[in-house]
Coordinates of C-alpha atoms and ligand atoms in Angstrom, one line a residue:
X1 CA 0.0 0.0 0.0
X2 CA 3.2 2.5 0.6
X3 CA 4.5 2.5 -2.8
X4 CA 1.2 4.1 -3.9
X5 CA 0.1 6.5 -0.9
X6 CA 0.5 9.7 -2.9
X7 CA -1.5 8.5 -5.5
X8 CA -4.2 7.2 -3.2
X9 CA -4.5 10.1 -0.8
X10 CA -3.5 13.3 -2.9
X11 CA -0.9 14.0 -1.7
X12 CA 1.2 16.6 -3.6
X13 CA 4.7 16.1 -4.5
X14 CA 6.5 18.0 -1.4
X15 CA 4.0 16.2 0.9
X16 CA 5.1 12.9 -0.7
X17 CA 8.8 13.8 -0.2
X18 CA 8.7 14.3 3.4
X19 CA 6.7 11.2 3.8
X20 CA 9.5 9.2 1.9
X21 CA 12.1 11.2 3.6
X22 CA 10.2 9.8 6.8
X23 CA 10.2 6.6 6.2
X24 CA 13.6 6.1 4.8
X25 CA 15.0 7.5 8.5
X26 CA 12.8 5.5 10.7
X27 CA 13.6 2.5 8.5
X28 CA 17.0 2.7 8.3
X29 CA 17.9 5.1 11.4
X30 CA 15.0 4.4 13.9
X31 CA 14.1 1.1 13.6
X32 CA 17.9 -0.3 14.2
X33 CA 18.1 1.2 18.0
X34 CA 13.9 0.5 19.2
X35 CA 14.1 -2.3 20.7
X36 CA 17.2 -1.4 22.6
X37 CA 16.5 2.0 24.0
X38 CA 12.6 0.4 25.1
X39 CA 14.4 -2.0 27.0
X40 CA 16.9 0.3 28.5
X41 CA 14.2 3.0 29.0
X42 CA 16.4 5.7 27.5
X43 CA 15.6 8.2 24.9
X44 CA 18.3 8.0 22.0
X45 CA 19.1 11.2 22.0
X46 CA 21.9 10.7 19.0
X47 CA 18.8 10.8 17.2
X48 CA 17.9 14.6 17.5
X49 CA 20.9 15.7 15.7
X50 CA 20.5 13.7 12.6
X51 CA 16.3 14.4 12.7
X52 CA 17.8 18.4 12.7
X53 CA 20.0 17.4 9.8
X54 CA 16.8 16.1 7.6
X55 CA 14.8 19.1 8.5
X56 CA 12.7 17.0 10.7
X57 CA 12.6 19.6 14.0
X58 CA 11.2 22.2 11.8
X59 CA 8.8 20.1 9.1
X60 CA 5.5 22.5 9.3
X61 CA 7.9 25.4 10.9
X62 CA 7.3 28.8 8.3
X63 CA 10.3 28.9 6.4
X64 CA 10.3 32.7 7.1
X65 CA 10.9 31.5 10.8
X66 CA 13.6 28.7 9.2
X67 CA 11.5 25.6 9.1
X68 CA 10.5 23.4 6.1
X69 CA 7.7 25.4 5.7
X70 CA 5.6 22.1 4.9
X71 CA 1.9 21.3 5.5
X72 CA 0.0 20.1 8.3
X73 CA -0.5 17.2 6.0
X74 CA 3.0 16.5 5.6
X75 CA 3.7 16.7 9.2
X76 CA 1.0 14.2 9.4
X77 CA 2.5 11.7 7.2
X78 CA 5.9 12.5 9.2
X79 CA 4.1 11.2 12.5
X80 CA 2.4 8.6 10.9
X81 CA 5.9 6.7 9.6
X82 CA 7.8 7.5 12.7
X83 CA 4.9 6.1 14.4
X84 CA 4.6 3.0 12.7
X85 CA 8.5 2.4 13.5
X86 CA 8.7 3.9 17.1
X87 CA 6.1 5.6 19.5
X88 CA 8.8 6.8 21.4
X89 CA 10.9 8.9 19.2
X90 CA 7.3 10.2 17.4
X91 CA 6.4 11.6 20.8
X92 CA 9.6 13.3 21.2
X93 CA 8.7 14.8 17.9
X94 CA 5.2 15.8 18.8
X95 CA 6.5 17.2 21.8
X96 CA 9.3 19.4 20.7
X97 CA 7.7 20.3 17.3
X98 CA 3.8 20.7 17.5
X99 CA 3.7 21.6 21.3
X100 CA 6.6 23.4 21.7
X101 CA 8.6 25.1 17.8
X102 CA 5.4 25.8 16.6
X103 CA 3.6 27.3 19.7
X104 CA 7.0 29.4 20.4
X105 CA 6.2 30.2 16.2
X106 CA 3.3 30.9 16.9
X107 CA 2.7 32.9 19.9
X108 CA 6.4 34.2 20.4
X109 CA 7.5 37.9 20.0
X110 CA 9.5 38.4 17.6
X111 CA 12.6 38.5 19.9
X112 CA 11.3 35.0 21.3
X113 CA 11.4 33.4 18.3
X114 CA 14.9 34.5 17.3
X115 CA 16.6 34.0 20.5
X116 CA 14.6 30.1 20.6
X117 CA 13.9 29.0 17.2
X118 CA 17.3 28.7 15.7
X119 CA 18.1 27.0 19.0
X120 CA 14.9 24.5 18.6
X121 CA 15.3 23.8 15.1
X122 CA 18.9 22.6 14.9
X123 CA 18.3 20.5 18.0
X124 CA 20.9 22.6 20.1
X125 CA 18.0 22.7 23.1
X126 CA 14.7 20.3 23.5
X127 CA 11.5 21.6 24.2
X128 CA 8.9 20.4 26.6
X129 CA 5.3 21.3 27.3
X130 CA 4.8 21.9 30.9
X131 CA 0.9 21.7 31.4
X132 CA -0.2 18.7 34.1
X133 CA 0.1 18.4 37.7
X134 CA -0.7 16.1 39.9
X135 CA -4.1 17.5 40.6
X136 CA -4.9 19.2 37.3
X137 CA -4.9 16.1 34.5
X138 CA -7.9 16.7 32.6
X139 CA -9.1 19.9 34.4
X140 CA -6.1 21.9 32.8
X141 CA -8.1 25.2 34.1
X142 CA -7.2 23.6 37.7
X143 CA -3.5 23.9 37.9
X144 CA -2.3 25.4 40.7
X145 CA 1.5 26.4 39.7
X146 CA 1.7 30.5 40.4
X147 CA 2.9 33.1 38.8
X148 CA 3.9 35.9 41.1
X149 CA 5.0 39.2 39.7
X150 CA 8.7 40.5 41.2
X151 CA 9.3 44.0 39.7
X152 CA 10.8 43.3 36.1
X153 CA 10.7 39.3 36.6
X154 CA 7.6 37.0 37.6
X155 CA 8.8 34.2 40.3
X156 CA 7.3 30.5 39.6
X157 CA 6.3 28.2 41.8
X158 CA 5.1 24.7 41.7
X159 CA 5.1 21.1 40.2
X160 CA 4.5 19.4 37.0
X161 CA 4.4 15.6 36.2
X162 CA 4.5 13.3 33.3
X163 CA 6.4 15.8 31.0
X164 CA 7.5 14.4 28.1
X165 CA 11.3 15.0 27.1
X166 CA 11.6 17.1 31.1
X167 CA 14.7 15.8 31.9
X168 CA 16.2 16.3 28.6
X169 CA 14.8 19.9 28.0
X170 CA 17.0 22.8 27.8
X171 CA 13.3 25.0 27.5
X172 CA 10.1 24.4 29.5
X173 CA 6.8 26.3 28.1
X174 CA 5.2 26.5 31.6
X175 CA 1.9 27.5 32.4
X176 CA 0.8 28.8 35.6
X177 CA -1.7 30.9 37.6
X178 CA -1.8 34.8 37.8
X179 CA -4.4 34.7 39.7
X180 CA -6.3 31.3 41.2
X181 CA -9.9 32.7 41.3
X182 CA -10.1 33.7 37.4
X183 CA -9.8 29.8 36.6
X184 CA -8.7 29.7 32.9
X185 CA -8.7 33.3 32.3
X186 CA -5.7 33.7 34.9
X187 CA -3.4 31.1 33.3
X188 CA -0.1 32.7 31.4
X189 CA 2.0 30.5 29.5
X190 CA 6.3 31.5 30.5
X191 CA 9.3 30.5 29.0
X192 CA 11.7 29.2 31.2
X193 CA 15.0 27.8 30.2
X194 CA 15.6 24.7 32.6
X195 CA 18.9 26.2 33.7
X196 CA 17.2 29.0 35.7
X197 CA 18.2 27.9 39.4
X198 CA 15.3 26.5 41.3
X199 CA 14.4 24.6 38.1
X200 CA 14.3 20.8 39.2
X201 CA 13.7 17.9 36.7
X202 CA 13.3 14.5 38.1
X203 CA 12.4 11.2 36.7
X204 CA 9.0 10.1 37.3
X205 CA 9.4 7.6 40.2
X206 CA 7.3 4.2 38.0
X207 CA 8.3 2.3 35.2
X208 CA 5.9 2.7 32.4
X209 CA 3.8 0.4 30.7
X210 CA 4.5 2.2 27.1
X211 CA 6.8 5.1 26.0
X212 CA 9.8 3.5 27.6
X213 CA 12.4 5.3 25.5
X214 CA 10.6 8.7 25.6
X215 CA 11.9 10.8 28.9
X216 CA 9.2 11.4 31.1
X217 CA 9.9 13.9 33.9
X218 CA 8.5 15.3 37.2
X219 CA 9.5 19.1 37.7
X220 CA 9.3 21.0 40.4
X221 CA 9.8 25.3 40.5
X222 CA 10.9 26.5 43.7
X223 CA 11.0 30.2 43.5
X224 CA 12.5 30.3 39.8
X225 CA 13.0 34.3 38.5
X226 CA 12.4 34.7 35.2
X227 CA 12.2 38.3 33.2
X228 CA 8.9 39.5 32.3
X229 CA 9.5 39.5 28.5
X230 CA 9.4 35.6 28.5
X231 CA 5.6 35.2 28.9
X232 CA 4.4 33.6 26.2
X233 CA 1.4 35.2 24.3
X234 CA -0.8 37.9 26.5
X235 CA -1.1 38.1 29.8
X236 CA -3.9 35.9 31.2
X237 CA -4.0 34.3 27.7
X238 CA -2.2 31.4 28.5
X239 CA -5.0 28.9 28.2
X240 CA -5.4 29.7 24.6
X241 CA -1.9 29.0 24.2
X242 CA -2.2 25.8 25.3
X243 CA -5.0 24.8 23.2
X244 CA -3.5 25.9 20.1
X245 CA -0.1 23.5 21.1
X246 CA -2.8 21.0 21.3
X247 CA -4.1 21.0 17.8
X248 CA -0.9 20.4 16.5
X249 CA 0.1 17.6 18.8
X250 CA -3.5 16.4 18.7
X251 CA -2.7 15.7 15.1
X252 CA 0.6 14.1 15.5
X253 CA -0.7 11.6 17.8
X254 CA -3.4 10.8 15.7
X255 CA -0.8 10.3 13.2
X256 CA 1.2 8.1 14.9
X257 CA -1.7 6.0 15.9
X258 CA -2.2 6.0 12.1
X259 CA 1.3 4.5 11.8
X260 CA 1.0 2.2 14.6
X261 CA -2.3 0.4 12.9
X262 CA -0.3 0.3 9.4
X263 CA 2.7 -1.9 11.1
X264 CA 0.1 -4.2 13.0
X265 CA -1.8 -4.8 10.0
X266 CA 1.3 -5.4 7.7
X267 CA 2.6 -7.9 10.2
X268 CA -0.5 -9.3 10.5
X269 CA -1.3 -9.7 6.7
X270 CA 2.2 -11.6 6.2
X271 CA 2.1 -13.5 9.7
X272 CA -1.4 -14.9 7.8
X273 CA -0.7 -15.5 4.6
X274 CA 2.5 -17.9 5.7
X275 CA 1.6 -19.5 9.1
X276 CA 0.0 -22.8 9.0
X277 CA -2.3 -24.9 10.8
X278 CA -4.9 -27.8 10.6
X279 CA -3.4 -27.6 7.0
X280 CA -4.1 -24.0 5.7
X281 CA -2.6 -20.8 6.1
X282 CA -4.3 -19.2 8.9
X283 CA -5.7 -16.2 7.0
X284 CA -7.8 -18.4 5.0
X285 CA -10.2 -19.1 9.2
X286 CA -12.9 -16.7 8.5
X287 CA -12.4 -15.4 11.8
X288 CA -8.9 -14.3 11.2
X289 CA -9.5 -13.2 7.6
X290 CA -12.4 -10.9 9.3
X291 CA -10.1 -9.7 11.8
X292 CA -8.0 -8.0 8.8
X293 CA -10.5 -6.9 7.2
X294 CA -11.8 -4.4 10.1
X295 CA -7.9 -3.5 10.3
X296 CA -8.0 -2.8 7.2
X297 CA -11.1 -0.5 7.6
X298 CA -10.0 0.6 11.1
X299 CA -6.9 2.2 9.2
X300 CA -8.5 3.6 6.4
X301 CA -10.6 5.3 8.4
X302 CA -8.3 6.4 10.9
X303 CA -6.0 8.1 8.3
X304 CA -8.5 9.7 6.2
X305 CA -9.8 11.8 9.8
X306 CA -6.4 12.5 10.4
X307 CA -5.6 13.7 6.4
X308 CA -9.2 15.9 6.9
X309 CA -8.1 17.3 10.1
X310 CA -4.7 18.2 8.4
X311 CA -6.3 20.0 5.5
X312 CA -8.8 21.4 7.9
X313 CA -5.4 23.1 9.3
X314 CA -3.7 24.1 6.1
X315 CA -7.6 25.9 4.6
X316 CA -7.9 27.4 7.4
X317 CA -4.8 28.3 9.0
X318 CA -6.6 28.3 12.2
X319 CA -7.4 26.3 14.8
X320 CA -9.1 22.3 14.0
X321 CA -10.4 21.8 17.5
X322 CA -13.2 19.3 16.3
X323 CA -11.3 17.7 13.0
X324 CA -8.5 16.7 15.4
X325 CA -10.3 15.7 18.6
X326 CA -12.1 13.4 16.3
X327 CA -8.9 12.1 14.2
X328 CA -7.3 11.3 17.7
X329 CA -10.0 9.7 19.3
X330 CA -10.5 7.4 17.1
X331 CA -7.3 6.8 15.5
X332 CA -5.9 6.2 18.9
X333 CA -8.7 3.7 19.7
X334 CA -8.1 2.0 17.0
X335 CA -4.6 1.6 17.7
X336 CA -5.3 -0.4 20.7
X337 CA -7.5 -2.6 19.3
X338 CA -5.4 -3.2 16.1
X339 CA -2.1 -3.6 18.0
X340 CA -4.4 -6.2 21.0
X341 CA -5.6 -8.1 18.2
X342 CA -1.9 -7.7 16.5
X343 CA -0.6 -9.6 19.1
X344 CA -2.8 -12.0 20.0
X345 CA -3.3 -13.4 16.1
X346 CA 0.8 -14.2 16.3
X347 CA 0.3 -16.1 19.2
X348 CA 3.0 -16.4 21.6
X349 CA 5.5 -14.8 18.7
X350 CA 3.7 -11.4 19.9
X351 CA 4.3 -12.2 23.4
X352 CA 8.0 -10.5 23.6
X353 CA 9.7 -7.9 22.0
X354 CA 11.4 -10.5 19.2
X355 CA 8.6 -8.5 17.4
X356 CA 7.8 -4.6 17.7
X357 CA 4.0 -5.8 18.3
X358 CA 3.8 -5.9 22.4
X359 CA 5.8 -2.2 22.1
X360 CA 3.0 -1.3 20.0
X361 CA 0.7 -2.3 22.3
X362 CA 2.2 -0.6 24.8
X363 CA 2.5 2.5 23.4
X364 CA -1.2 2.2 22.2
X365 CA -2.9 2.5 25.4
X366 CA -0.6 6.0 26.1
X367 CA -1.8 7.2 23.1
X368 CA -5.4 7.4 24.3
X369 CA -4.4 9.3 27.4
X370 CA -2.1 11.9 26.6
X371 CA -3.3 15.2 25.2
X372 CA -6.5 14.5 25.9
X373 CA -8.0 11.0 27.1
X374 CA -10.7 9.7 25.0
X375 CA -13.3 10.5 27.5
X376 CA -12.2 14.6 26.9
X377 CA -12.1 14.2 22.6
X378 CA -16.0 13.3 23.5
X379 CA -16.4 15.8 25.8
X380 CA -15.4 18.8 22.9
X381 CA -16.9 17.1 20.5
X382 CA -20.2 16.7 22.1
X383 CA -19.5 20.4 23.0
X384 CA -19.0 21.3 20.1
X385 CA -22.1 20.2 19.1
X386 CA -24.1 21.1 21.6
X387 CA -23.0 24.8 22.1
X388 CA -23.3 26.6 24.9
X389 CA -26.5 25.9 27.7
X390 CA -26.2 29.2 29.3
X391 CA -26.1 32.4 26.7
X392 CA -25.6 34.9 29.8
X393 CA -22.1 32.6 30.7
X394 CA -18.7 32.7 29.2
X395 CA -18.4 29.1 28.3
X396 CA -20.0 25.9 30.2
X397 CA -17.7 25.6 33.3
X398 CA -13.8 26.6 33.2
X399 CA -11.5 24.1 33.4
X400 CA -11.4 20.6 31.9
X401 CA -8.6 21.3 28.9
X402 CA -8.9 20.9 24.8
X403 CA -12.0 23.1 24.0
X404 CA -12.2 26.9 23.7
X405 CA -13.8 26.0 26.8
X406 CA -12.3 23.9 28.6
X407 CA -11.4 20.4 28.3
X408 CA -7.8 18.6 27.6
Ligands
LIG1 C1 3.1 8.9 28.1 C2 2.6 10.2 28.6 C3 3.2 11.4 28.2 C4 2.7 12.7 28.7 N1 3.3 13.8 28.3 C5 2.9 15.0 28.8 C6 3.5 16.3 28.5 O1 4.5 16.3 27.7 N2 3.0 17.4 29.0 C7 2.0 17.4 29.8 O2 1.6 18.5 30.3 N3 1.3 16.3 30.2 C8 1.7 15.1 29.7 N4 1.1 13.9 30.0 C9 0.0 13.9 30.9 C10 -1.4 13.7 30.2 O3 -1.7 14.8 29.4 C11 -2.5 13.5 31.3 O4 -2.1 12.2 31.9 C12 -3.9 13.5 30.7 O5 -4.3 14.7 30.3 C13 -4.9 12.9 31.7 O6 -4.7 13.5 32.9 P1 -4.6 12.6 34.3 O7 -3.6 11.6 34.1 O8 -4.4 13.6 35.4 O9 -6.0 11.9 34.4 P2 -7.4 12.5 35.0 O10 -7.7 13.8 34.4 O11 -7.3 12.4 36.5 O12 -8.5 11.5 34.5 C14 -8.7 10.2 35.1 C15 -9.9 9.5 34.3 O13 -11.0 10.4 34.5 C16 -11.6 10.6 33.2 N5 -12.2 12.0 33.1 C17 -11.6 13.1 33.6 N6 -12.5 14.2 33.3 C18 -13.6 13.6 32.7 C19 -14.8 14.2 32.1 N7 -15.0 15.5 32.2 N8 -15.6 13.3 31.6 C20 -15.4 12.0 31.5 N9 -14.3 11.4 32.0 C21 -13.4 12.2 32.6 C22 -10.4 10.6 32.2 O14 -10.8 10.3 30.9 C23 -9.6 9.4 32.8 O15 -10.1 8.2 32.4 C24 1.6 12.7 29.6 C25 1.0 11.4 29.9 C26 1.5 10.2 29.5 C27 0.9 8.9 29.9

C-alpha cells in the first residue's frame, strides 16, 4: 500500500517527499536502535541531531521562521511513519515540534522566536510542554502552579508531572496561575529555560507500561525568577496558548496512531498469509480473515480523519479543534485494538519484543491518554455540538482542557 500512498490520498509532491524522507529515517535510522532504547528505558538522544540534519525539527515550521515550511499534511504523514517504526521517538517529535517550535512560532515575539527558534530547530535545546500536575490532568483550568509578579521578573512556583522530554529539556513552556480565582482566564504560558536555578527535573518515580524510550519527567519550580519579557502570548491568555499546542500535537498523535495500525496490520497480513495450521494458512479461518479486514477498515478510516483534520489546518490556518479531537479519538482507539488483536493473532511470537507488536501495544494505550484522554475528545466534541446551555455565561464551566472552553 506505501509504494502508492501519494496516488491514493492526494498528496502533492513535497507532501510525498517528506513522507519518503520519513520513512527512509525510521527505517533505516529508527528502527535499528527500538528495541534497545525500550528496553533500556532511554531516549536516543543521537537521534535529535541527525532528525535536525533532515529538516525534521522544523517540518510545518514557516520557512520565514527557518522551518521546512511544509503542511500540516506533511507533518502528518511524518508522524504517521515514525509512528509506525517507534512511538517513542514520534512523541519526542510531537513534543518538541507541535507543542513546543510551533507554539513558540506561533505565539512568540519576535525576539522569542529568534533568541529560541534557531536553537529549537537545529536540536541545540529540547523543548517540553509543561501543562499537568498532579491535581490538574484533565481539568487543565485547575493547575495550581503561580505566577507571582517581582518587579521586572515573575517568580514560579510549583510542580509538574508526566512531561514528556523534562529531563532532557533545555526549555520548558510552563503554564501557571496569575491569579487562582479567574480559573482559565488567569493562566499565562512562560518560558523558562531549565537552567534558571530553582528549576528541578526528576524522573518520574514508576516504570511505564509504554513510552519507555521517551523521557518522562516530574518538575518541580521553587522560586524560579524569570524576566517578564518571557511570557508567552498575553497576559492571562495562556489557556489559549495551550489549546493551540494541542491542535498540532492532537494531530501528531493521531498520526502516529495511524502509523501504529499500518505496522500491525502489515505484520498481521504476512504472519497470515504464511503461518499454518490444521493444513491451511491461517488467514484463510474466516475469523482471522475478518479480523484484517476491520484493520483494514480501522486504518483507512483512521488516516482519512487524520488527512481531513490536516487539510482542515492548512484551509484554514486556524485552529481544528473538532477535526482533530475526532482524528485522535479514534485513530488512537483504533490503535489499541489493532495492536491487541496484532498480538494475540501471532500467538505467543507477539508475546516478547522479538517483534515490535507488544511495544505497539504498549505505546497504544498511552496514546489514548495523553493530550487528551478519549473520554475529553468526546467531551469537545459533544460540546461542540451542543454549544453553549447558558447564553448569559462565558463558556459551560472553566476548566477541563482541549476546547475553547475547557477540556484537555
Ligand atoms: C506517556 C505520557 C506522556 C505525557 N506527556 C505530557 C507532556 O508532555 N506534558 C503534559 O503537560 N502532560 C503530559 N502527560 C499527561 C497527560 O496529558 C495526562 O495524563 C492526561 O491529560 C490525563 O490527565 P490525568 O492523568 O491527570 O487523568 P485525570 O484527568 O485524572 O483522568 C482520570 C480519568 O477520568 C476521566 N475523566 C476526567 N475528566 C472527565 C470528564 N469530564 N468526563 C469523562 N471522563 C473524565 C479521564 O478520561 C480518565 O479516564 C503525559 C501522559 C502520558 C501517559
Amino acid at each position: 500500500m506505501s509504494a502508492d500512498y501519494a496516488a491514493r490520498y492526494g498528496l502533492s509532491a513535497a507532501e510525498e517527499a517528506w513522507r519518503r524522507k520519513a520513512q527512509a529515517f525510521a527505517l533505516e535510522e529508527v528502527a535499528p536502535l527500538s528495541r534497545e532504547a525500550d528496553r533500556a528505558g532511554r531516549f536516543p538522544r543521537a537521534l535529535v541531531p541527525r532528525m535536525a540534519a533532515l529538516g525534521l525539527l522544523g517540518t510545518p515550521v514557516d520557512t520565514a521562521h527557518g522551518g521546512g515550511g511544509a503542511s500540516a499534511l506533511a507533518a502528518a504523514v511524518v508522524a504517521e511513519e515514525l509512528g509506525r517504526v517507534d512511538g517513542s521517538v514520534r512523541g519526542f517529535l510531537a513534543v518538541h515540534v507541535g507543542l513546543v517550535t510551533q507554539t513558540v512560532a506561533q505565539f512568540g515575539t519576535d525576539e522569542q522566536r529568534r533568541a529560541w527558534l534557531p536553537r529549537l530547530l537545529s536540536g541545540a535545546t529540547i523543548g517540553c510542554f509543561a501543562l499537568t500536575e498532579p491535581g490538574a490532568g484533565s481539568d487543565a483550568a485547575a493547575v495550581t502552579t503561580t505566577v507571582r509578579d517581582d518587579g521586572d521578573h515573575v517568580v514560579i512556583d510549583g510542580e509538574k508531572h508526566w512531561i514528556t522530554n523534562g529531563g532532557v529539556a533545555g526549555l520548558a513552556i510552563v503554564f501557571g496561575t496569575a491569579d487562582p480565582s479567574a480559573g482559565r482566564k488567569g493562566i499565562e504560558a512562560w518560558l523558562v529555560p531549565t537552567s534558571t536555578p530553582g528549576f528541578e527535573a526528576h524522573p518520574m518515580d514508576g516504570h511505564a507500561l509504554g513510552h519507555r524510550a521517551s523521557d518522562h519527567a516530574r518538575l518541580v519550580f521553587r522560586g524560579v525568577r524569570v524576566p517578564r519579557a518571557n511570557r508567552l502570548g498575553p497576559a492571562r491568555g495562556g489557556f489559549k496558548v495551550a489549546m493551540g499546542g494541542l491542535d498540532h500535537g492532537r494531530l501528531n498523535v493521531a498520526a502516529g496512531a495511524v502509523g501504529i495500525q499500518a505496522a500491525c496490520l502489515d505484520a498481521c497480513t504476512a504472519f497470515a498469509r504464511s503461518r499454518r495450521q490444521f493444513g491451511q494458512r491461517i488467514g484463510d479461518f474466516q475469523q482471522v480473515g475478518a479480523l484484517l479486514a476491520q484493520m483494514r477498515v480501522d486504518l483507512e478510516a483512521s488516516r482519512l480523519l487524520v488527512h481531513h483534520a490536516a487539510r482542515t489546518l492548512d484551509r484554514t490556518r486556524g485552529p481544528a479543534t473538532a477535526e482533530t479531537s475526532a482524528a485522535k479519538l479514534f485513530a488512537t482507539e483504533a490503535a489499541l485494538r489493532t495492536a491487541t488483536q496484532a498480538v494475540r493473532l501471532h500467538g505467543a511470537r507477539g508475546y516478547d519484543d522479538a517483534l515490535p507488536l507488544e511495544r505497539h501495544y504498549r505505546d497504544a494505550i498511552g496514546l489514548t491518554i495523553y493530550e487528551g484522554t478519549s473520554e475529553i475528545q468526546r467531551v469537545i466534541l459533544a460540546r461542540d455540538l451542543l454549544g453553549r446551555d447558558d447564553p448569559a455565561a462565558d463558556g459551560p464551566r472553566e476548566g477541563a482542557r482541549g476546547h475553547k472552553d475547557g477540556a484537555r
